[in-house]
Short mmCIF file of N, CA and C and ligand atoms in Angstrom, two decimals:
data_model
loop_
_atom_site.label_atom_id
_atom_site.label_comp_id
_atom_site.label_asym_id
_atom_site.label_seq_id
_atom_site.Cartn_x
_atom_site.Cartn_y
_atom_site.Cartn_z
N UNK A 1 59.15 95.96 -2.00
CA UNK A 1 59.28 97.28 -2.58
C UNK A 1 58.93 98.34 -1.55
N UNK A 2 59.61 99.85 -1.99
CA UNK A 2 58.66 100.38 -1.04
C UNK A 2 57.09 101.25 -0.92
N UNK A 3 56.98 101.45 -0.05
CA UNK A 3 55.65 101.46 -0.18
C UNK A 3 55.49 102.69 -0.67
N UNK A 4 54.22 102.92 -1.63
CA UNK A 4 53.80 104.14 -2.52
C UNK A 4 52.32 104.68 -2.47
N UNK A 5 52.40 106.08 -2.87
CA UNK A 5 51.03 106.83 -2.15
C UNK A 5 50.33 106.95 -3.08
N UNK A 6 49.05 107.31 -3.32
CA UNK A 6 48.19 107.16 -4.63
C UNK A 6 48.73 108.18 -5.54
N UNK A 7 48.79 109.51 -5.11
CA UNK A 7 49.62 110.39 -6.57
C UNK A 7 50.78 109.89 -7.10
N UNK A 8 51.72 109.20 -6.30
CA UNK A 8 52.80 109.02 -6.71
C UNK A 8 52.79 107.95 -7.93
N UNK A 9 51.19 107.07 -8.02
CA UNK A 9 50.93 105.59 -8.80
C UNK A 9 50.38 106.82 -10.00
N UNK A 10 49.65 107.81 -9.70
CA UNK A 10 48.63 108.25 -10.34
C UNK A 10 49.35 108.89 -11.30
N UNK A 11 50.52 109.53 -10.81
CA UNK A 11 51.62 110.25 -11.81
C UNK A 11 52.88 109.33 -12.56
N UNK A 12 52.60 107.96 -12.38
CA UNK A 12 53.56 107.29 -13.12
C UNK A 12 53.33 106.70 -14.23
N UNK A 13 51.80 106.69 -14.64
CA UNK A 13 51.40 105.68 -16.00
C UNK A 13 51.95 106.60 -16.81
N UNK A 14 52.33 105.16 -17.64
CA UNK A 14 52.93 105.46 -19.03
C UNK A 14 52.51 105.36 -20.09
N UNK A 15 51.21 104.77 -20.01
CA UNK A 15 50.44 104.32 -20.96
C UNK A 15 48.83 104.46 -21.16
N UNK A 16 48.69 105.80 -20.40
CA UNK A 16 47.13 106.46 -20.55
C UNK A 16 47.34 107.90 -20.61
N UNK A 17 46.10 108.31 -20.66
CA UNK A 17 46.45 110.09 -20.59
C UNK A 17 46.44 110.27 -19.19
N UNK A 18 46.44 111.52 -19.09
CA UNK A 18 46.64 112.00 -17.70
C UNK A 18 45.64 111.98 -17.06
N UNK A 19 43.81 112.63 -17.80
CA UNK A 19 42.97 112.19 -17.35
C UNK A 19 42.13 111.14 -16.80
N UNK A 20 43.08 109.95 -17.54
CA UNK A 20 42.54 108.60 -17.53
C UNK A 20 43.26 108.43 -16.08
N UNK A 21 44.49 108.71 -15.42
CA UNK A 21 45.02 108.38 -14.83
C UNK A 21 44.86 108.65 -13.47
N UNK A 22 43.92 110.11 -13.54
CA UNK A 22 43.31 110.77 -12.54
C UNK A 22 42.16 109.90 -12.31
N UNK A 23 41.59 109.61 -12.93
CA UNK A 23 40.16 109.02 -12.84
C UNK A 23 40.24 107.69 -12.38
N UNK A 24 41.08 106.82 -12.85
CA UNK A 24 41.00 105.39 -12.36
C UNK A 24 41.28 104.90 -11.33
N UNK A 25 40.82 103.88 -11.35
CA UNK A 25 40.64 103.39 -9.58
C UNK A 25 42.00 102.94 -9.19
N UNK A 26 41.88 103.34 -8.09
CA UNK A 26 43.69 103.06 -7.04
C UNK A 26 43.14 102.19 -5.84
N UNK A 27 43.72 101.46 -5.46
CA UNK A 27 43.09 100.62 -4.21
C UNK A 27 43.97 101.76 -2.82
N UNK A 28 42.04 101.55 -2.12
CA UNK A 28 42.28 102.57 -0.60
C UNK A 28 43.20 102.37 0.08
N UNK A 29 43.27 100.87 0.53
CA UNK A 29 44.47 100.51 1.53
C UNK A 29 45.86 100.34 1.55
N UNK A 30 46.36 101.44 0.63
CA UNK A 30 47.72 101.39 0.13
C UNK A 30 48.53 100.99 1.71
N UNK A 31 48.10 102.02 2.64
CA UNK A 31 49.16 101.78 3.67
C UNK A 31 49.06 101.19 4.66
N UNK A 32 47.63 99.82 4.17
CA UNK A 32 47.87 98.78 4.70
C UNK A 32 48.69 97.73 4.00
N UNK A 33 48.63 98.06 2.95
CA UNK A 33 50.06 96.71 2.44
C UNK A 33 50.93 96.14 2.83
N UNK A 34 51.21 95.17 2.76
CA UNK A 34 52.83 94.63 3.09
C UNK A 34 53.32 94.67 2.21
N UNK A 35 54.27 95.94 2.03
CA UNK A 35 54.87 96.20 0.47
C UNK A 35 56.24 95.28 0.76
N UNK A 36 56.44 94.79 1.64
CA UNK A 36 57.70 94.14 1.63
C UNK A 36 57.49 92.97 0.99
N UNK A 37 56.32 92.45 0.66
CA UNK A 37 56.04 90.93 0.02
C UNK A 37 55.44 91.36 -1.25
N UNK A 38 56.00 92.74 -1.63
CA UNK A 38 55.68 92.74 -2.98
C UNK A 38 56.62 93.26 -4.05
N UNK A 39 56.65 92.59 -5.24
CA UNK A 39 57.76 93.37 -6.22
C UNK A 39 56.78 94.43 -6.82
N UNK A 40 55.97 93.88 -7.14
CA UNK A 40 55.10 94.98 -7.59
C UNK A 40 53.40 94.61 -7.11
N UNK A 41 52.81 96.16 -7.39
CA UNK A 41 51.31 95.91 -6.93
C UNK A 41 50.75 95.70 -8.19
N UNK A 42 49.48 95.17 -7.89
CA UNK A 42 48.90 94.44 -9.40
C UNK A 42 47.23 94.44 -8.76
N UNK A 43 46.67 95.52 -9.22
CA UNK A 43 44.87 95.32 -8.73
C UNK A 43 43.79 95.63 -10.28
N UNK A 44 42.50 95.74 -9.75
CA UNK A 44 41.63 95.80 -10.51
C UNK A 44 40.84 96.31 -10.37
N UNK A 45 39.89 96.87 -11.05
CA UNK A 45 38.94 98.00 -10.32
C UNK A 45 37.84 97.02 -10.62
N UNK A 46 37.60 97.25 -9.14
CA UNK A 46 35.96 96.28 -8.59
C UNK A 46 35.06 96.63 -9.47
N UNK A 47 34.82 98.07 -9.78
CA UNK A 47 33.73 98.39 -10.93
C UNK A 47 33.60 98.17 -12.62
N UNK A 48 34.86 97.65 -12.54
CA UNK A 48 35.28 97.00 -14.10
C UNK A 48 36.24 95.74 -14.29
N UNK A 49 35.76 95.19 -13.36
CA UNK A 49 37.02 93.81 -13.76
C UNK A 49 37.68 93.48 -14.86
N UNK A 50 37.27 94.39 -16.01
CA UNK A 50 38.12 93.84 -17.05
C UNK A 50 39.20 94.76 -17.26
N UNK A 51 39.19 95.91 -16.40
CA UNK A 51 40.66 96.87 -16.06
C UNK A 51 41.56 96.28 -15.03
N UNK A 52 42.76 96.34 -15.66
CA UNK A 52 43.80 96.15 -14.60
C UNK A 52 45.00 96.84 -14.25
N UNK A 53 45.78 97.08 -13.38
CA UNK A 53 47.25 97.81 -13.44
C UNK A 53 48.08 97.23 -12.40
N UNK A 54 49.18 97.82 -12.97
CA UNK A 54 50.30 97.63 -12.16
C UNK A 54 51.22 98.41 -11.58
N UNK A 55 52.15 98.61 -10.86
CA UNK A 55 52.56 100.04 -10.16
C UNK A 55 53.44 99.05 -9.93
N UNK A 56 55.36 100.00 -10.45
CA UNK A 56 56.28 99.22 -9.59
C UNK A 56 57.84 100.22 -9.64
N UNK A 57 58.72 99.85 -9.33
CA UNK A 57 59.70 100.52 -8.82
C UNK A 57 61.08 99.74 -9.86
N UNK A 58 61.02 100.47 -11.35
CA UNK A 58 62.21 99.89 -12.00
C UNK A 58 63.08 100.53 -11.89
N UNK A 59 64.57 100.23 -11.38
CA UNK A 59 65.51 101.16 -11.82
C UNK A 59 65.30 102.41 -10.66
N UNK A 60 65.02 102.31 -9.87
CA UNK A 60 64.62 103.90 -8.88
C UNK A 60 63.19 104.28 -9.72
N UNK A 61 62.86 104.44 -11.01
CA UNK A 61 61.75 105.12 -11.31
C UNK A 61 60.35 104.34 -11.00
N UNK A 62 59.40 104.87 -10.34
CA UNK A 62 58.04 104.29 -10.13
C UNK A 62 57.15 104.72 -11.84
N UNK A 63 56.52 103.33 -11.93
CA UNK A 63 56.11 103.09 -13.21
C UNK A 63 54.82 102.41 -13.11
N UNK A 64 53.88 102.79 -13.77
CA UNK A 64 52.59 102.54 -13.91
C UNK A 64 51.92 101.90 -14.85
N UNK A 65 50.98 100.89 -14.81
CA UNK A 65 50.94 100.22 -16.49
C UNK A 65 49.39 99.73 -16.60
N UNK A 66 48.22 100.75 -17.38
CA UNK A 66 47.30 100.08 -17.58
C UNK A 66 47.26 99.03 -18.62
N UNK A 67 46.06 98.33 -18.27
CA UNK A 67 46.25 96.58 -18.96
C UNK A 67 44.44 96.55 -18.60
N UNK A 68 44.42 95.86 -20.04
CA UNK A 68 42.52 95.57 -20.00
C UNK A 68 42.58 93.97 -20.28
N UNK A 69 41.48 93.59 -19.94
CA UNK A 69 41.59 91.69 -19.87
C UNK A 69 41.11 91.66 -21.35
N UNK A 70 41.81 90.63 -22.49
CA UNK A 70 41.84 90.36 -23.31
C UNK A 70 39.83 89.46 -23.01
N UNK A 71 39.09 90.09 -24.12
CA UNK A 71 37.83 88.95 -24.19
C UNK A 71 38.08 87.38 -24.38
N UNK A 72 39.66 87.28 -25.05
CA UNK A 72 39.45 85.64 -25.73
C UNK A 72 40.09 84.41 -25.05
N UNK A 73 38.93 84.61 -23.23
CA UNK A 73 39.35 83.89 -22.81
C UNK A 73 39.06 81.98 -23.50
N UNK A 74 38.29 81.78 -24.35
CA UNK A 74 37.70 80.84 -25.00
C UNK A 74 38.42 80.09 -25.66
N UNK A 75 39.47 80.28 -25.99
CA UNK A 75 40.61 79.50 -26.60
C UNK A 75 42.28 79.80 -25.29
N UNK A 76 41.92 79.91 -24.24
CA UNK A 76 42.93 80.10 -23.45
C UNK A 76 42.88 78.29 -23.23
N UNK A 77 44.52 77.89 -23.03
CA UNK A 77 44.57 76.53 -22.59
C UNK A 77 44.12 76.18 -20.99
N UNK A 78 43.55 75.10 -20.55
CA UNK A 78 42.88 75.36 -18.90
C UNK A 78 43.86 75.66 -17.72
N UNK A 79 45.07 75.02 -18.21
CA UNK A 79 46.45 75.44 -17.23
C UNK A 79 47.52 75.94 -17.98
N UNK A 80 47.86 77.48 -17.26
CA UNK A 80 48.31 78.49 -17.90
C UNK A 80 49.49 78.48 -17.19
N UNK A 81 50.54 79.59 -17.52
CA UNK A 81 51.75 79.86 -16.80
C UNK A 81 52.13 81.27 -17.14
N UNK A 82 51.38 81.89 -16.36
CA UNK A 82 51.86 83.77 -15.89
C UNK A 82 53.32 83.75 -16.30
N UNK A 83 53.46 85.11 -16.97
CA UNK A 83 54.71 84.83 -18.04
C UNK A 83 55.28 86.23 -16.88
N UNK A 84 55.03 86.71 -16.13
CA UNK A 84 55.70 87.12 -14.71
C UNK A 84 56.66 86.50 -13.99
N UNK A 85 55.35 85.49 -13.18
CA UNK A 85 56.62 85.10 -11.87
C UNK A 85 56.19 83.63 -12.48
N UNK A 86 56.09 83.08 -13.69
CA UNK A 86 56.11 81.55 -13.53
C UNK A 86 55.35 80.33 -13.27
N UNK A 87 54.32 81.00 -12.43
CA UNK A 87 53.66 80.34 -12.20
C UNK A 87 52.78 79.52 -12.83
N UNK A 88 52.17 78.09 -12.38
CA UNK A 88 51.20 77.61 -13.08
C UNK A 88 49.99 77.85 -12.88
N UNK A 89 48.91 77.44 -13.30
CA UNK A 89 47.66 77.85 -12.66
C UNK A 89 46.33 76.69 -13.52
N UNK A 90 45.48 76.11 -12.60
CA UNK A 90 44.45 75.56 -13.67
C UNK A 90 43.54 76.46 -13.77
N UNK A 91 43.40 77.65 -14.28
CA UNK A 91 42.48 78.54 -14.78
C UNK A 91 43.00 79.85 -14.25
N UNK A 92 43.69 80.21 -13.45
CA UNK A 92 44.39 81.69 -12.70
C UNK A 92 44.90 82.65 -13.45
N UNK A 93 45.13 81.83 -15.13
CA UNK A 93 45.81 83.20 -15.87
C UNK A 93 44.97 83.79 -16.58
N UNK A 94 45.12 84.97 -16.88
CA UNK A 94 44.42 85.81 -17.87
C UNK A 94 45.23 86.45 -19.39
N UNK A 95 45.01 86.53 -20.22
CA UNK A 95 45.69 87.54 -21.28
C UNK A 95 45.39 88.95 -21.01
N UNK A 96 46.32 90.00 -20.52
CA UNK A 96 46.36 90.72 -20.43
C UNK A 96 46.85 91.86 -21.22
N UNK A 97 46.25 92.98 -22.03
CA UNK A 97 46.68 93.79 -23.17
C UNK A 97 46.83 95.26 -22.45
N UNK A 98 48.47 95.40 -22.85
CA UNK A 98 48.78 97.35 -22.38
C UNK A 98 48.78 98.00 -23.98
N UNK A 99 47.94 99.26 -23.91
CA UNK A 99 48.10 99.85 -24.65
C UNK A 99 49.33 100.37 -24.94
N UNK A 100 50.11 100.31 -25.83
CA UNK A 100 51.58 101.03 -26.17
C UNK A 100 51.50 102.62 -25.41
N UNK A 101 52.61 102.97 -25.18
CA UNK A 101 52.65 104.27 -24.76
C UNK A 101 52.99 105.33 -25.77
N UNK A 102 52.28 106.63 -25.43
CA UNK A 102 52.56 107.28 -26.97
C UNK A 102 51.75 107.23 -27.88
N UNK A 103 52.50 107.78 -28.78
CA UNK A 103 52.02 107.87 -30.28
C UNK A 103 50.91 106.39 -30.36
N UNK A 104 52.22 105.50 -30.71
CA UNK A 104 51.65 104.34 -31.00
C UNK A 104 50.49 103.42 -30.21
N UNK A 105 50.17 103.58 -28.78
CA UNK A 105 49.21 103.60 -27.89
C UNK A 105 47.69 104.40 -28.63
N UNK A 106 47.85 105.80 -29.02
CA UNK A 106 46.87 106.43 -29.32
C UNK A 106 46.28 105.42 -30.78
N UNK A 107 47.10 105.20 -31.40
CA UNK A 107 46.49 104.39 -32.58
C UNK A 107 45.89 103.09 -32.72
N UNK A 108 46.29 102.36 -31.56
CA UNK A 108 45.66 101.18 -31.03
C UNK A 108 46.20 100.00 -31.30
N UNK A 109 47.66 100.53 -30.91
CA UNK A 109 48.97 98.86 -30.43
C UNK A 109 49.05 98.83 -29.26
N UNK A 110 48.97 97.73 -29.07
CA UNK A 110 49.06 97.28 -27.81
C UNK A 110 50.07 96.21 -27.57
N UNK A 111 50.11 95.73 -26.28
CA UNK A 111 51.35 93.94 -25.99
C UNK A 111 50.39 93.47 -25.17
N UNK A 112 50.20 91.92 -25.17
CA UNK A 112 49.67 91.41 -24.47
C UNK A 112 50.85 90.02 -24.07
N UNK A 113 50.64 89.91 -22.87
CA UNK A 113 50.81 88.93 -21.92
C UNK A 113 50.01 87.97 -20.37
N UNK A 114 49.86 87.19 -20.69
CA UNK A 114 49.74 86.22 -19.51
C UNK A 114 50.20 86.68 -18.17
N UNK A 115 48.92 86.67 -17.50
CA UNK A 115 49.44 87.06 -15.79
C UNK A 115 48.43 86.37 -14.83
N UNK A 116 49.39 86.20 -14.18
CA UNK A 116 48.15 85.83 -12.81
C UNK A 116 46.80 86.51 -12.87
N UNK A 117 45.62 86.19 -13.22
CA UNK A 117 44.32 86.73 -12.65
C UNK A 117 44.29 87.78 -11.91
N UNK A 118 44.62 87.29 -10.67
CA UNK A 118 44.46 88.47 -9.60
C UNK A 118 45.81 89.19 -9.28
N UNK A 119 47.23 88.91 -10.08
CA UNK A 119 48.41 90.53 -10.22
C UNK A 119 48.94 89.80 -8.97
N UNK A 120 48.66 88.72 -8.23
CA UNK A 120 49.06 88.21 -7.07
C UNK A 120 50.83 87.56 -7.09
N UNK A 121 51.31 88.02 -8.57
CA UNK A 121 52.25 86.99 -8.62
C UNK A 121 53.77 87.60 -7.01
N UNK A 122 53.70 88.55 -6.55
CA UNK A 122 54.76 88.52 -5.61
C UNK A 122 54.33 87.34 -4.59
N UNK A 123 53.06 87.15 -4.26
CA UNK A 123 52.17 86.23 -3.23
C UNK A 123 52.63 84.58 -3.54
N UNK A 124 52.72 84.62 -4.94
CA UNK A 124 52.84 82.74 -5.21
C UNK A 124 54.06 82.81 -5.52
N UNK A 125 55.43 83.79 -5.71
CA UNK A 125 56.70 83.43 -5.76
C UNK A 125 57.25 83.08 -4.14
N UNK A 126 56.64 84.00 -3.50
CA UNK A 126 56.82 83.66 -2.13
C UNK A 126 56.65 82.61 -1.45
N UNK A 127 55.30 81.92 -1.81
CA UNK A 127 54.72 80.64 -1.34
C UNK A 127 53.26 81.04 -0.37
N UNK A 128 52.73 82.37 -0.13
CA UNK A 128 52.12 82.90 0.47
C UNK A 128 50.81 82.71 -0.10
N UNK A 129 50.57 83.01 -1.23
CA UNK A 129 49.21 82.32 -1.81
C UNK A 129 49.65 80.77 -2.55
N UNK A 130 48.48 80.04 -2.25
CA UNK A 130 48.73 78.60 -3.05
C UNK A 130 47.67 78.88 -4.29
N UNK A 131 48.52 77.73 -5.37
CA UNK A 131 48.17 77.30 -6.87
C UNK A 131 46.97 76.21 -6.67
N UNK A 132 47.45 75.25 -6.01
CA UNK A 132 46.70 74.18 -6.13
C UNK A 132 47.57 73.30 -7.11
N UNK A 133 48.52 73.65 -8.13
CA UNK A 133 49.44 73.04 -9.26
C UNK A 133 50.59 73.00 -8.59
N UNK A 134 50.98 72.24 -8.58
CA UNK A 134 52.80 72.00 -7.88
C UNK A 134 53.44 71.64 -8.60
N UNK A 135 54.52 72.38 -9.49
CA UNK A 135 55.98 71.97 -10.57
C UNK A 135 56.70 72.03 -9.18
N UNK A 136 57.27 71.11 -9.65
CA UNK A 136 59.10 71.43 -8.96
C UNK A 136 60.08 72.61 -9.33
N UNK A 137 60.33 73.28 -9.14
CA UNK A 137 61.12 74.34 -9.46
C UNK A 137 62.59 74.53 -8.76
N UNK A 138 63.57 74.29 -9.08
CA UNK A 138 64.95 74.31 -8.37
C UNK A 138 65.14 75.84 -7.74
N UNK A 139 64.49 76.95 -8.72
CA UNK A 139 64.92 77.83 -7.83
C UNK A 139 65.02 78.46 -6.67
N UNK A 140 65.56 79.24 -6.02
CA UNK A 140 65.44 79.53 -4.55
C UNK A 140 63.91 80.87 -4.57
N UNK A 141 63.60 81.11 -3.46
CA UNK A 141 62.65 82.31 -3.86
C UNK A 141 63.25 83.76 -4.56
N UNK A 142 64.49 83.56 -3.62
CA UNK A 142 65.18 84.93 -4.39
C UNK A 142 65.34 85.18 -5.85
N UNK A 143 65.66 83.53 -6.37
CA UNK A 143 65.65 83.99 -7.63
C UNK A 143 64.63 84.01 -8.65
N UNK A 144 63.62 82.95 -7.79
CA UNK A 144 62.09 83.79 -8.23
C UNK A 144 61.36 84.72 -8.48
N UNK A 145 62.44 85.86 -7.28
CA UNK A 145 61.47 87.15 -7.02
C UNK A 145 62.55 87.89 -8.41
N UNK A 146 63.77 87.68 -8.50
CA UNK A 146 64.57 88.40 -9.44
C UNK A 146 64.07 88.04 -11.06
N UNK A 147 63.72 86.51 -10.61
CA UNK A 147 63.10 86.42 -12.45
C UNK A 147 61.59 87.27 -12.88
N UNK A 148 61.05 87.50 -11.58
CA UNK A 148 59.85 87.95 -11.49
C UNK A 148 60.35 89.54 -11.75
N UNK A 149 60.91 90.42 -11.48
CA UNK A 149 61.10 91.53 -11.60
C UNK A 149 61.64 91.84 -12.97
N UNK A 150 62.37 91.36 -13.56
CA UNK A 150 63.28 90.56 -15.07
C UNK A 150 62.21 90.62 -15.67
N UNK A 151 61.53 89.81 -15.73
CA UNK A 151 60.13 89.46 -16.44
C UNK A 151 59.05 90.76 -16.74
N UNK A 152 58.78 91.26 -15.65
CA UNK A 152 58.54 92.98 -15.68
C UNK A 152 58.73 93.87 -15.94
N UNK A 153 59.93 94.07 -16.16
CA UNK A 153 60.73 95.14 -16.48
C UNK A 153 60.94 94.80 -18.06
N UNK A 154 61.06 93.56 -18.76
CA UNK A 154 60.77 93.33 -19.97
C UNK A 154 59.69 93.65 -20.49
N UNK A 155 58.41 93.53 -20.02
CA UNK A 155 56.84 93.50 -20.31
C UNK A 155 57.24 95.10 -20.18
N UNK A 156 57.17 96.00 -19.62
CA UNK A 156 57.34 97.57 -19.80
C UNK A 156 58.27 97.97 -20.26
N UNK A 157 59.29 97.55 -20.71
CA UNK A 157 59.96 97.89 -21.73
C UNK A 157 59.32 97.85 -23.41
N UNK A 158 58.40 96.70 -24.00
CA UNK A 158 58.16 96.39 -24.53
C UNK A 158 56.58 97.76 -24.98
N UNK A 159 56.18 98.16 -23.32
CA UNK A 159 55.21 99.11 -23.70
C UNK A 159 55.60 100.16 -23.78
N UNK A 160 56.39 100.65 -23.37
CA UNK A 160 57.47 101.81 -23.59
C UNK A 160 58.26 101.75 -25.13
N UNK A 161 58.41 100.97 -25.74
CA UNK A 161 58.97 100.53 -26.57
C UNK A 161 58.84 101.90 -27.83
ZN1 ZN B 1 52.05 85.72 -11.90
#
């Protein structure tokens, strides 16, 4: 993707207020990234691990998506599969909940989905971070990275919804 500056992340959520959006944490080293090994960015704020977001580039529009870690990790199965890029994981996924955008956001709907822990999923479609779990998978990376973006663009559609 290409690479993006903190106002530009800060002015794209779709799913907080504006103040919230000002306030929350953006990671410093944006323009150290290798945005080329990423479909989208996916971090967490060190001071609240149970906040998360995502920042990505659908369609030409840059789009922003807060997401809080679901508490019930206690009934999560021990090997999961990030409903992103696919992946498996023996403990790496999390349930992840976006507040709806809007109206319906303010009242307290939300979507939740399964994601990589650490938002790393451009890293393990690539082969760049390891699972430790090895499926066989026929597909090529490309069409990894395309199901991975597919997959995204569904999940924010759904909060946009
Ligand atoms: Zn993933």
């Amino acid at each position: 993707m290409k690479p993006m500056t903190e106002p530009q992340i800060r002015s794209a959520f779709l799913n907080c207020s504006k103040g919230e959006a000002k306030r929350l944490h953006v990671p410093r080293n944006l323009s150290e990234l290798d945005w080329e090994d990423l479909d989208f960015l996916g971090w967490r704020d060190p001071q609240a691990p149970d906040r998360a977001y995502l920042a990505a580039e659908l369609d030409g529009r840059t789009v922003a998506i807060a997401l809080r870690s679901s508490g019930a990790a206690s009934w999560q199965a021990r090997r999961s599969i990030c409903s992103l890029c696919v992946t498996t994981h023996s403990g790496g996924v999390s349930l992840l909940v976006a507040p709806l955008a809007g109206k319906a956001g303010k009242q307290g709907n939300s979507v939740g989905a399964y994601m990589c822990t650490d938002l790393a999923c451009s890293l393990y479609v690539r082969g760049k971070r390891d699972v430790g779990v090895k499926l066989h998978e026929s597909l090529t990376t490309e069409e990894k990275i395309r199901r991975t973006v597919a997959n995204l663009a569904a999940f924010v559609a759904k909060v946009t919804a």
